[in-house]
Tab-separated table of C-alpha atoms in Angstrom:
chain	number	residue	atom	x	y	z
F	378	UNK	CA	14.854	-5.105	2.041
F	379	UNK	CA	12.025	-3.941	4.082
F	380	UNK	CA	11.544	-0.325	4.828
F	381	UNK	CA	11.322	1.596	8.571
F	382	UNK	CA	7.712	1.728	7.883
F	383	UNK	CA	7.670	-2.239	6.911
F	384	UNK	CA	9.316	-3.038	10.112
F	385	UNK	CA	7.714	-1.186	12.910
F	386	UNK	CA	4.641	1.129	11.860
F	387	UNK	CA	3.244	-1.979	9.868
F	388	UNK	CA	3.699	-4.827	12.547
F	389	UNK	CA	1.327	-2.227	14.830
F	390	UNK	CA	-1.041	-0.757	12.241
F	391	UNK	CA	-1.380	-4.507	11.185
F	392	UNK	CA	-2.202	-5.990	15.042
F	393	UNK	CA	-5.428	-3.658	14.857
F	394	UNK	CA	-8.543	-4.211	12.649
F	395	UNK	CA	-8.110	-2.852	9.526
F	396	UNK	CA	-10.469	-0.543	9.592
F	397	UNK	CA	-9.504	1.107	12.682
F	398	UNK	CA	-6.105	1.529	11.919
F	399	UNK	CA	-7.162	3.243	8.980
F	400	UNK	CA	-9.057	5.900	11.590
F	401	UNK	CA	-5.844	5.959	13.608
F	402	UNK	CA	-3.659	6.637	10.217
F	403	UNK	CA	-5.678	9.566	9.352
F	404	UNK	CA	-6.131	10.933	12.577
F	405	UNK	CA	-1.995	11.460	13.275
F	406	UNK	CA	-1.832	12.909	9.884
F	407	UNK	CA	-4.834	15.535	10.997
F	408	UNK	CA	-2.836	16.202	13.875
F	409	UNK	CA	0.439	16.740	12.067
F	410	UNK	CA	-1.698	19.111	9.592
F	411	UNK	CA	-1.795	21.429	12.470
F	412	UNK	CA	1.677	21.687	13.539
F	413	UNK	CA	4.728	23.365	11.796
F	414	UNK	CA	6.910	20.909	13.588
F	415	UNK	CA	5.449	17.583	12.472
F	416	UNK	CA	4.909	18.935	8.867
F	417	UNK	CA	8.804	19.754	8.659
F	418	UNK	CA	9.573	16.263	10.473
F	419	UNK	CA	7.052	14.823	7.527
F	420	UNK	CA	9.085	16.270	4.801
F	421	UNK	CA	12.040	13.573	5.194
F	422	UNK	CA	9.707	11.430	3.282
F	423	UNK	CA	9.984	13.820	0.141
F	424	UNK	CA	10.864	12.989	-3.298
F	425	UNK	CA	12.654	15.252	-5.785
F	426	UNK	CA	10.887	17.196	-7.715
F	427	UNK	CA	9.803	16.436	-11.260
F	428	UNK	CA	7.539	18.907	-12.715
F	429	UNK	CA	4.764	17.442	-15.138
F	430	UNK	CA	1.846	19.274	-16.615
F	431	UNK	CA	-1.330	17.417	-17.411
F	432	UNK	CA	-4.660	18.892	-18.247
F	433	UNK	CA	-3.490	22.122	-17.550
F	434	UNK	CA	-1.793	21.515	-14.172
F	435	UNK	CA	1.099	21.402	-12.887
F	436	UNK	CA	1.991	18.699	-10.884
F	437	UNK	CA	5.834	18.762	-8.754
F	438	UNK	CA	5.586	14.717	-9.629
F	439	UNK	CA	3.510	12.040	-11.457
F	440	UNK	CA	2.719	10.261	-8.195
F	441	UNK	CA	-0.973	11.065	-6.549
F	442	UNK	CA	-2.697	9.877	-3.394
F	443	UNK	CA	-5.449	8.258	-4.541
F	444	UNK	CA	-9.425	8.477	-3.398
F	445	UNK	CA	-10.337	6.701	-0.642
F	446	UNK	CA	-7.635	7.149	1.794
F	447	UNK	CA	-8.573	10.404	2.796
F	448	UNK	CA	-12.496	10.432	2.168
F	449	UNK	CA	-13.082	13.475	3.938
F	450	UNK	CA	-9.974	15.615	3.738
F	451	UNK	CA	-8.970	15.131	6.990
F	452	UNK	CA	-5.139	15.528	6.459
F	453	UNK	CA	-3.988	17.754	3.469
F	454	UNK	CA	-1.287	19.210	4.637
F	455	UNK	CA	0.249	16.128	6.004
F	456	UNK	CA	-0.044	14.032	2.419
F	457	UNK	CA	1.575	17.471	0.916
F	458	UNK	CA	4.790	17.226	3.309
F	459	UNK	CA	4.655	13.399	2.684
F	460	UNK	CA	5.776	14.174	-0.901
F	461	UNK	CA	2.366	13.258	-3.031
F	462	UNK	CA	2.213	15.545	-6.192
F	463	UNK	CA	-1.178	15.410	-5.845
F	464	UNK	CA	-3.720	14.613	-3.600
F	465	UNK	CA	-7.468	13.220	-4.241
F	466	UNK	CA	-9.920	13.230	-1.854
F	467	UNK	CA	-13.427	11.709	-1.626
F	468	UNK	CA	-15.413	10.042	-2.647
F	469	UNK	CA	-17.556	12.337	-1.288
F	470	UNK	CA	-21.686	12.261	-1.709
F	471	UNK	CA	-24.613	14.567	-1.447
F	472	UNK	CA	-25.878	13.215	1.165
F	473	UNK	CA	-23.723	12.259	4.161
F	474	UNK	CA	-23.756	8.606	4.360
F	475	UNK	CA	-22.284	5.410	6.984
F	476	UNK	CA	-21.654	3.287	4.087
F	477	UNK	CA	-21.645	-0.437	4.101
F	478	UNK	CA	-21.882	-2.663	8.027
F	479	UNK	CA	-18.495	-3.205	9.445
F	480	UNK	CA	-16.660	-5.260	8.913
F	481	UNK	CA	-15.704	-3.821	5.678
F	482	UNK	CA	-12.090	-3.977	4.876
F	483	UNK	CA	-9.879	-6.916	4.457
F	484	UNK	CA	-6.079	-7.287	4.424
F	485	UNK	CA	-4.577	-10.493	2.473
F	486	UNK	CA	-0.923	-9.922	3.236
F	487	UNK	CA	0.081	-13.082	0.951
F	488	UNK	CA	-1.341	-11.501	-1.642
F	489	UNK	CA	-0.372	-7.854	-1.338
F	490	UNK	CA	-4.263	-7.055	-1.584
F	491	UNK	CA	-7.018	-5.597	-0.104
F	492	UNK	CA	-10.783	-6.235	-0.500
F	493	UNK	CA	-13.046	-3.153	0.489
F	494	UNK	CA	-16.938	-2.788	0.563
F	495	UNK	CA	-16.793	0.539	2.271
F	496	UNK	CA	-19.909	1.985	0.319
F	497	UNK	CA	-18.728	5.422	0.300
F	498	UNK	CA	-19.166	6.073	3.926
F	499	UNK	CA	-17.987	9.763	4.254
F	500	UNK	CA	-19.545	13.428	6.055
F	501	UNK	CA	-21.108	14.207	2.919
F	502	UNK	CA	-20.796	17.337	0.516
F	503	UNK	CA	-21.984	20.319	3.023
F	504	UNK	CA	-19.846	19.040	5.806
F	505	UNK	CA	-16.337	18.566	3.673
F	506	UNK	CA	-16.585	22.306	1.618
F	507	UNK	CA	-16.626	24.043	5.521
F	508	UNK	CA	-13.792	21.522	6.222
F	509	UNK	CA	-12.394	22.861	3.478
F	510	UNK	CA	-13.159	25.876	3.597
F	511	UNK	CA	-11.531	26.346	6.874
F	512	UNK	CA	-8.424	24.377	6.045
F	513	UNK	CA	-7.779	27.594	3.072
F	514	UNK	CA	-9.248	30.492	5.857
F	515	UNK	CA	-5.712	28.708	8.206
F	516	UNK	CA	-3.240	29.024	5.296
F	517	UNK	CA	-2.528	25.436	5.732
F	518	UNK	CA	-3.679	24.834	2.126
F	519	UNK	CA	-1.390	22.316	0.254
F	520	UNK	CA	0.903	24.068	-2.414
F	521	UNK	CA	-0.069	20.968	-4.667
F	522	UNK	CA	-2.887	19.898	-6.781
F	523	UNK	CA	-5.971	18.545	-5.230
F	524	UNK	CA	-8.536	16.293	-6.883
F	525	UNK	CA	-12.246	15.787	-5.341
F	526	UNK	CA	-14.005	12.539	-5.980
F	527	UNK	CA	-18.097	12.459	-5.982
F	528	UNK	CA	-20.395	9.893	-6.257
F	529	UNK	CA	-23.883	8.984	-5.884
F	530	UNK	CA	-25.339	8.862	-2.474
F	531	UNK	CA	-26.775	5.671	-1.883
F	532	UNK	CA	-30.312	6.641	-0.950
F	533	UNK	CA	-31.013	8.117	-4.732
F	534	UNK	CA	-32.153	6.266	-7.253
F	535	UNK	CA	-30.371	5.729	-10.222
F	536	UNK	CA	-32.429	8.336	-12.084
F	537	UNK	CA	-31.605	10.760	-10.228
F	538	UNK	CA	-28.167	10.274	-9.973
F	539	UNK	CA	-27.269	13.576	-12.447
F	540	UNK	CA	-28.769	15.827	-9.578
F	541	UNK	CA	-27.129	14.477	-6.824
F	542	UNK	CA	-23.404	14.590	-8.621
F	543	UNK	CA	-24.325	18.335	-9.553
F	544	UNK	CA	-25.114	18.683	-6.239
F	545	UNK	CA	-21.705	17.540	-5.018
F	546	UNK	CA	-19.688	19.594	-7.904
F	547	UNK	CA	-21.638	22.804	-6.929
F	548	UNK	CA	-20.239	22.389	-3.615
F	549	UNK	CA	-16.876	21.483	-3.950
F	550	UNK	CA	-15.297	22.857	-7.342
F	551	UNK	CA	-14.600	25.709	-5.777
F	552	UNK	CA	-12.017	23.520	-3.457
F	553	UNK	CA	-10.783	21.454	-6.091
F	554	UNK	CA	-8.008	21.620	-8.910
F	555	UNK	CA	-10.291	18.866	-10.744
F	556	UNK	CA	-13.101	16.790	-10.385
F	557	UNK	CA	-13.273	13.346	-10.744
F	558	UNK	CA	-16.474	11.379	-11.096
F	559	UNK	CA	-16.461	7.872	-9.614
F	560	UNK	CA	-18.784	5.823	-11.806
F	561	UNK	CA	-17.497	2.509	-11.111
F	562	UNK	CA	-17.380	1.579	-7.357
F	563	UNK	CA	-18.389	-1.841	-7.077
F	564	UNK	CA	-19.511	-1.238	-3.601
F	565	UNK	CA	-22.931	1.229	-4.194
F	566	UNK	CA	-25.303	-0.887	-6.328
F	567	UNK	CA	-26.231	0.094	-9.525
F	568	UNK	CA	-23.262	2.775	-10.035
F	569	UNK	CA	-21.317	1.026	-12.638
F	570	UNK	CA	-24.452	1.309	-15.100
F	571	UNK	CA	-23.494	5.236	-14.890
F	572	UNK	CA	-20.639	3.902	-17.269
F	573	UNK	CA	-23.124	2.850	-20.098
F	574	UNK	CA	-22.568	5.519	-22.783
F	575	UNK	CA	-26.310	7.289	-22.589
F	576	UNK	CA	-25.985	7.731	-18.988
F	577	UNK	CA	-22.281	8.486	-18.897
F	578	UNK	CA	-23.565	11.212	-21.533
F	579	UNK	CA	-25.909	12.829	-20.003
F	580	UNK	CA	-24.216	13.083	-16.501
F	581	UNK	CA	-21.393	14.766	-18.161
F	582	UNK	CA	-23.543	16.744	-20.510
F	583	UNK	CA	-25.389	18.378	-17.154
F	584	UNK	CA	-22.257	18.960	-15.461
F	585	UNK	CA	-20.042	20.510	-18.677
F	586	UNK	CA	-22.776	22.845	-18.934
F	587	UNK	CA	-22.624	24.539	-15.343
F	588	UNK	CA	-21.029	27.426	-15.021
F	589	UNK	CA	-16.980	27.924	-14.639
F	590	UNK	CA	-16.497	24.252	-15.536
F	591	UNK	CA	-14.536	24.832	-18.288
F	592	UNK	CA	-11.946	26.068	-16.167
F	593	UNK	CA	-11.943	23.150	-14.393
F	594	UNK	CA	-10.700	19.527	-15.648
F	595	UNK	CA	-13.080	16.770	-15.507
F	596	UNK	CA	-11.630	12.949	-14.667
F	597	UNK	CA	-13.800	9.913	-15.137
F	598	UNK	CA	-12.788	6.702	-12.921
F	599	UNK	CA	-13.583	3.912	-14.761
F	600	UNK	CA	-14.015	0.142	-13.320
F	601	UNK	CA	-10.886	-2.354	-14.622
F	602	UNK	CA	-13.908	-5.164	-15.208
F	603	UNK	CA	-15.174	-3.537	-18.367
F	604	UNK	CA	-15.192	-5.334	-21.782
F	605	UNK	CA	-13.132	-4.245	-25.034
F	606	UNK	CA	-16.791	-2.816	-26.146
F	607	UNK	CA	-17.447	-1.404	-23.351
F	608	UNK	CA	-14.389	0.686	-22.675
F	609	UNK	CA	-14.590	1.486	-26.532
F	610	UNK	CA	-17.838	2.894	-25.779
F	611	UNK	CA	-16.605	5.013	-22.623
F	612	UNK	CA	-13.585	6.199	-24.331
F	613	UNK	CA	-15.504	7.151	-27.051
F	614	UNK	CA	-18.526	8.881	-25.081
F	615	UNK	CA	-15.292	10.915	-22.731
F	616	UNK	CA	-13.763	11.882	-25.943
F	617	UNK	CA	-17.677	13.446	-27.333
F	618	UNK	CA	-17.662	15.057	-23.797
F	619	UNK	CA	-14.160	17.062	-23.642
F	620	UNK	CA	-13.513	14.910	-20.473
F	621	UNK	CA	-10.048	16.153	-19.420
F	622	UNK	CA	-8.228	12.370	-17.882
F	623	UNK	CA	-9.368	9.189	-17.314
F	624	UNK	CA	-8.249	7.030	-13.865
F	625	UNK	CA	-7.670	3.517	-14.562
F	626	UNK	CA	-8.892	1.901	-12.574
F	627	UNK	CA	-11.205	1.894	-9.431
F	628	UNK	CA	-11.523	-1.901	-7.436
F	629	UNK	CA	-11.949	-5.241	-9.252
F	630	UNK	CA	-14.561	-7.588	-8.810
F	631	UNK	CA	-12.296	-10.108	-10.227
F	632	UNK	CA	-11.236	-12.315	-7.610
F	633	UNK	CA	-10.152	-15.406	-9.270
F	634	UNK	CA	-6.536	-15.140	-7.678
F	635	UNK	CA	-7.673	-14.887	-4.171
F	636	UNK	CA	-7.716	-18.429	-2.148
F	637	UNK	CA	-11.899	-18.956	-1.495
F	638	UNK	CA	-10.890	-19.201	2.442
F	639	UNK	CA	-9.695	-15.705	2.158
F	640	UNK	CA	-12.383	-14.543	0.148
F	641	UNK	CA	-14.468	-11.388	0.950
F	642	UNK	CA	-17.407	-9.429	-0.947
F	643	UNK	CA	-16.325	-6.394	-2.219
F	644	UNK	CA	-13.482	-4.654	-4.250
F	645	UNK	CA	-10.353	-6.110	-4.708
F	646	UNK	CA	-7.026	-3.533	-5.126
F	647	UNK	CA	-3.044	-4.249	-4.732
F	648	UNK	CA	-1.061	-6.714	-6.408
F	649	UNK	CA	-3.847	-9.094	-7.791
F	650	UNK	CA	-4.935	-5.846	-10.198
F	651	UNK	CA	-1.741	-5.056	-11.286
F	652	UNK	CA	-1.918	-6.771	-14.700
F	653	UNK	CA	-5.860	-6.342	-15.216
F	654	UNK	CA	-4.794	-2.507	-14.649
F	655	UNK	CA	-1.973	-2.012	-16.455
F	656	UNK	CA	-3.940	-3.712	-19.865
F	657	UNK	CA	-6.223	-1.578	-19.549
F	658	UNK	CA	-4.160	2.008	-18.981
F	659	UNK	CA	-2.280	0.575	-22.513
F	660	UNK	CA	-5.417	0.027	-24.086
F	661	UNK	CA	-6.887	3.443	-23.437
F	662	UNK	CA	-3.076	5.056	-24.273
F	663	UNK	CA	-3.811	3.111	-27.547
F	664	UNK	CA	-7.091	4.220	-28.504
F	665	UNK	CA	-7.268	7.951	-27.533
F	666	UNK	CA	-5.289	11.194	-26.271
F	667	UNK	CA	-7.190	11.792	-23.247
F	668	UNK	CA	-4.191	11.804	-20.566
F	669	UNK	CA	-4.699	8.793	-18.286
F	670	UNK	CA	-4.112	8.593	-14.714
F	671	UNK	CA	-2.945	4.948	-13.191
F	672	UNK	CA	-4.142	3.101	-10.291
F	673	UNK	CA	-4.053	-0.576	-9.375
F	674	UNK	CA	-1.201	-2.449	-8.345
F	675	UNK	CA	1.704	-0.454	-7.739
F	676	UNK	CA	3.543	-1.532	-4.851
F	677	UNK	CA	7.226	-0.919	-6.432
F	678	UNK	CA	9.459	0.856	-8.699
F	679	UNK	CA	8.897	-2.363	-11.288
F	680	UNK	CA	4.812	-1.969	-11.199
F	681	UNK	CA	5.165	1.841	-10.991
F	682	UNK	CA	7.470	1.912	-14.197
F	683	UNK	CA	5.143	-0.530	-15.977
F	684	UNK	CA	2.489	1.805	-15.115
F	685	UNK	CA	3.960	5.018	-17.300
F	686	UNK	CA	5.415	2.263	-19.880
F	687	UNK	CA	1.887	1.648	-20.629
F	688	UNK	CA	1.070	5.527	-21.312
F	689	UNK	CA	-0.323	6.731	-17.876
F	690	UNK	CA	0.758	10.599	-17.458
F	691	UNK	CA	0.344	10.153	-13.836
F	692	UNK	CA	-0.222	7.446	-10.652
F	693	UNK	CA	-1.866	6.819	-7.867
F	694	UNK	CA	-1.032	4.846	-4.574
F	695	UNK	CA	-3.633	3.398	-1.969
F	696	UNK	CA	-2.794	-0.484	-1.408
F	697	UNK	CA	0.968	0.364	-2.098
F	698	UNK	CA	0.818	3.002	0.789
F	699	UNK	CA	-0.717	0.594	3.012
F	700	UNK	CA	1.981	-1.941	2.346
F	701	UNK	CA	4.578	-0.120	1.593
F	702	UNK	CA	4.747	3.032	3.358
F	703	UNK	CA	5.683	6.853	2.303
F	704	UNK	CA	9.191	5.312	1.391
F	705	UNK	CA	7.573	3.964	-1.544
F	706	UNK	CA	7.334	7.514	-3.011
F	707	UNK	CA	11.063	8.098	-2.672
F	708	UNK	CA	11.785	4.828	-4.181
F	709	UNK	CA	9.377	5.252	-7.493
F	710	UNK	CA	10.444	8.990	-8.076
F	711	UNK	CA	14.344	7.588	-7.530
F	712	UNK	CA	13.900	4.923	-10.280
F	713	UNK	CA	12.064	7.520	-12.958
C-alpha cells in the first residue's frame, strides 16, 4: 500500500526534472531548519528509539541519511526531526566544484533505480565549515551523529590527492562525529584507484597521523564493483590502518539489469544494487571486525532486514528516500 508521500509529494517531485526537484527537496527542508514550528510538524515522521553504539557513538537508531542527499549541509535540523539516527553529509571537496554538465540524474521508476554522474558538485570545504559553523553558533545543531564525506576535487591530480583530502579533514573534523573518505565514486575519474592498497595506505597513513584524529572515527566507502582480491586487499589495508567502519557500498557501474533504452552513464543505486550490496556487506562481516555500515538497495523492511542479516551495524537510505519517503524510516525501525 502506497504511503502519503507515494501518493502526492512523489506524483509532483516526479513531474519536475530530477535534478531540480532535488534543489526544491532540500531547499523546504533548509527552510524548516529554521523554524520551531515545521521542525515539531517534522517529528510525526519519527521512529522509536533504539540506541546502538558503533565506533564509539551512539546512535538513537541504525538507520543513517546517506552522502549525497545533502552535499552541502543545507538541512540538518530537518533530517534530525525526520527521525535519521544519523546524518552524512558531503561529499564535500577542497576546492568548490560544479561537477559533471546537466543533465546528470536519472530516475528509472520500473526499476526502483537511479543513475547519477553528479561529479561531486558541492560549495567546497571553506564554504560548508562557516555553514557549519553558523548552524552550531544558532543552537540548531542536530542532537544526533553527523558524518562528513570528502573527496578529491576534480582539478588535482591523482598524486596529489593525499593533500587535498587533508585539506578537507582539517576543515571539517571539527564539525563532524566521523569522517568518511569516498574513494570509490564512479563519477570523478581516476578516484577508484585511491582503493588500490598502496594508495589507500598512504592516504590513511597522512590523515591517522594529524592531530586529534584519534578521537575521531575514520569510515572508508568502498565501490560494490570490486573483486574478491580486491576487497581482500582493502579490508586488509583498513584493518593495518585502525580504520574505524567501512560503508558498503557507494554507486555501481554494473548496469546489466537496466533496459539499454533507459540506459545512462554514471552510477547506478536502488533496487538493481540490492543483491551486489548485500554480498558484499556479508563478505566483509565474514572476513573482518571492522563494523560495517550498509548502503544500496534498501527500499523496504525486507531489503533493510537483509541488510543487518548480512552483519551491517548500521544503514543508509538515499534511493529508498527518494522512492519511498520518510515513512520508510518508521516502517524499517517498526519491523527491527
Amino acid at each position: 500500500m502506497k504511503n502519503g508521500y507515494e501518493r502526492f509529494v512523489r506524483p509532483l517531485l516526479f513531474s519536475l526534472d530530477a535534478e531540480t526537484a532535488h534543489h526544491l527537496t532540500i531547499r523546504l527542508l533548509r527552510g524548516a531548519s529554521h523554524f520551531d514550528v515545521t521542525l515539531r510538524a517534522l517529528t510525526s515522521f519519527q521512529p522509536s528509539s533504539k540506541p546502538k553504539t558503533v565506533f564509539g557513538l551512539k546512535f538513537p537508531n541504525p538507520i543513517g541519511l546517506a552522502a549525497g542527499l545533502d552535499k552541502n549541509g543545507m538541512a540538518l535540523p530537518a533530517w534530525a526531526a525526520l527521525g535519521f539516527g544519523f546524518i552524512e553529509i558531503g561529499t564535500v571537496t577542497a576546492k568548490a566544484q560544479p561537477g559533471n554538465p546537466k543533465p546528470r540524474i536519472f530516475r528509472l521508476p520500473g526499476q526502483q533505480a537511479l543513475i547519477n554522474r553528479l561529479g561531486f558538485n558541492n560549495d567546497g570545504a571553506n564554504a560548508i565549515a562557516q555553514r557549519l559553523r553558523a548552524l552550531r553558533e544558532s543552537g540548531r545543531w542536530p542532537a544526533v551523529p553527523v558524518g562528513i564525506n570528502i573527496g578529491k576535487s576534480r582539478v588535482t591530480p591523482l598524486e596529489q590527492a593525499k593533500d587535498d583530502y587533508l585539506y578537507s579533514f582539517r576543515m571539517l573534523r571539527d564539525f563532524a562525529d566521523y569522517i568518511t573518505l569516498n574513494i570509490s565514486s564512479p563519477n570523478t575519474p581516476g578516484l577508484r584507484e585511491l582503493q588500490e592498497p598502496e594508495k589507500l595506505s598512504e592516504l590513511l597513513h597522512a590523515i591517522g597521523n594529524e592531530a586529534g584524529t584519534a578521537a575521531k572515527p575514520l569510515v572508508v566507502k568502498i565501490s560494490p564493483d570490486l573483486s574478491a582480491a580486491e576487497l581482500a586487499a582493502v579490508l586488509g589495508t583498513c584493518e593495518e590502518n585502525g580504520v574505524s567502519g567501512i560503508i558498503a557500498t557507494n554507486t555501481t557501474l554494473d548496469h546489466s539489469t537496466i533496459p539499454p533504452q533507459l540506459n545512462q552513464e554514471g552510477g547506478l543505486s536502488g533496487a538493481p544494487l540490492r543483491g551486489k550490496s548485500t554480498a558484499l556487506v556479508r563478505e566483509i562481516a565474514a572476513q573482518c571486525k571492522i563494523p560495517v555500515i550498509a548502503s544500496g538497495g534498501i527500499l523496504d523492511t525486507q531489503s533493510a532486514s537483509e541488510k543487518f542479516q548480512a552483519g551491517a551495524q548500521l544503514i543508509q537510505l538515499y534511493t529508498g528516500l527518494v522512492y519511498r519517503g520518510p515513512r520508510l524510516l518508521h516502517e524499517v525501525m517498526e519491523s527491527l
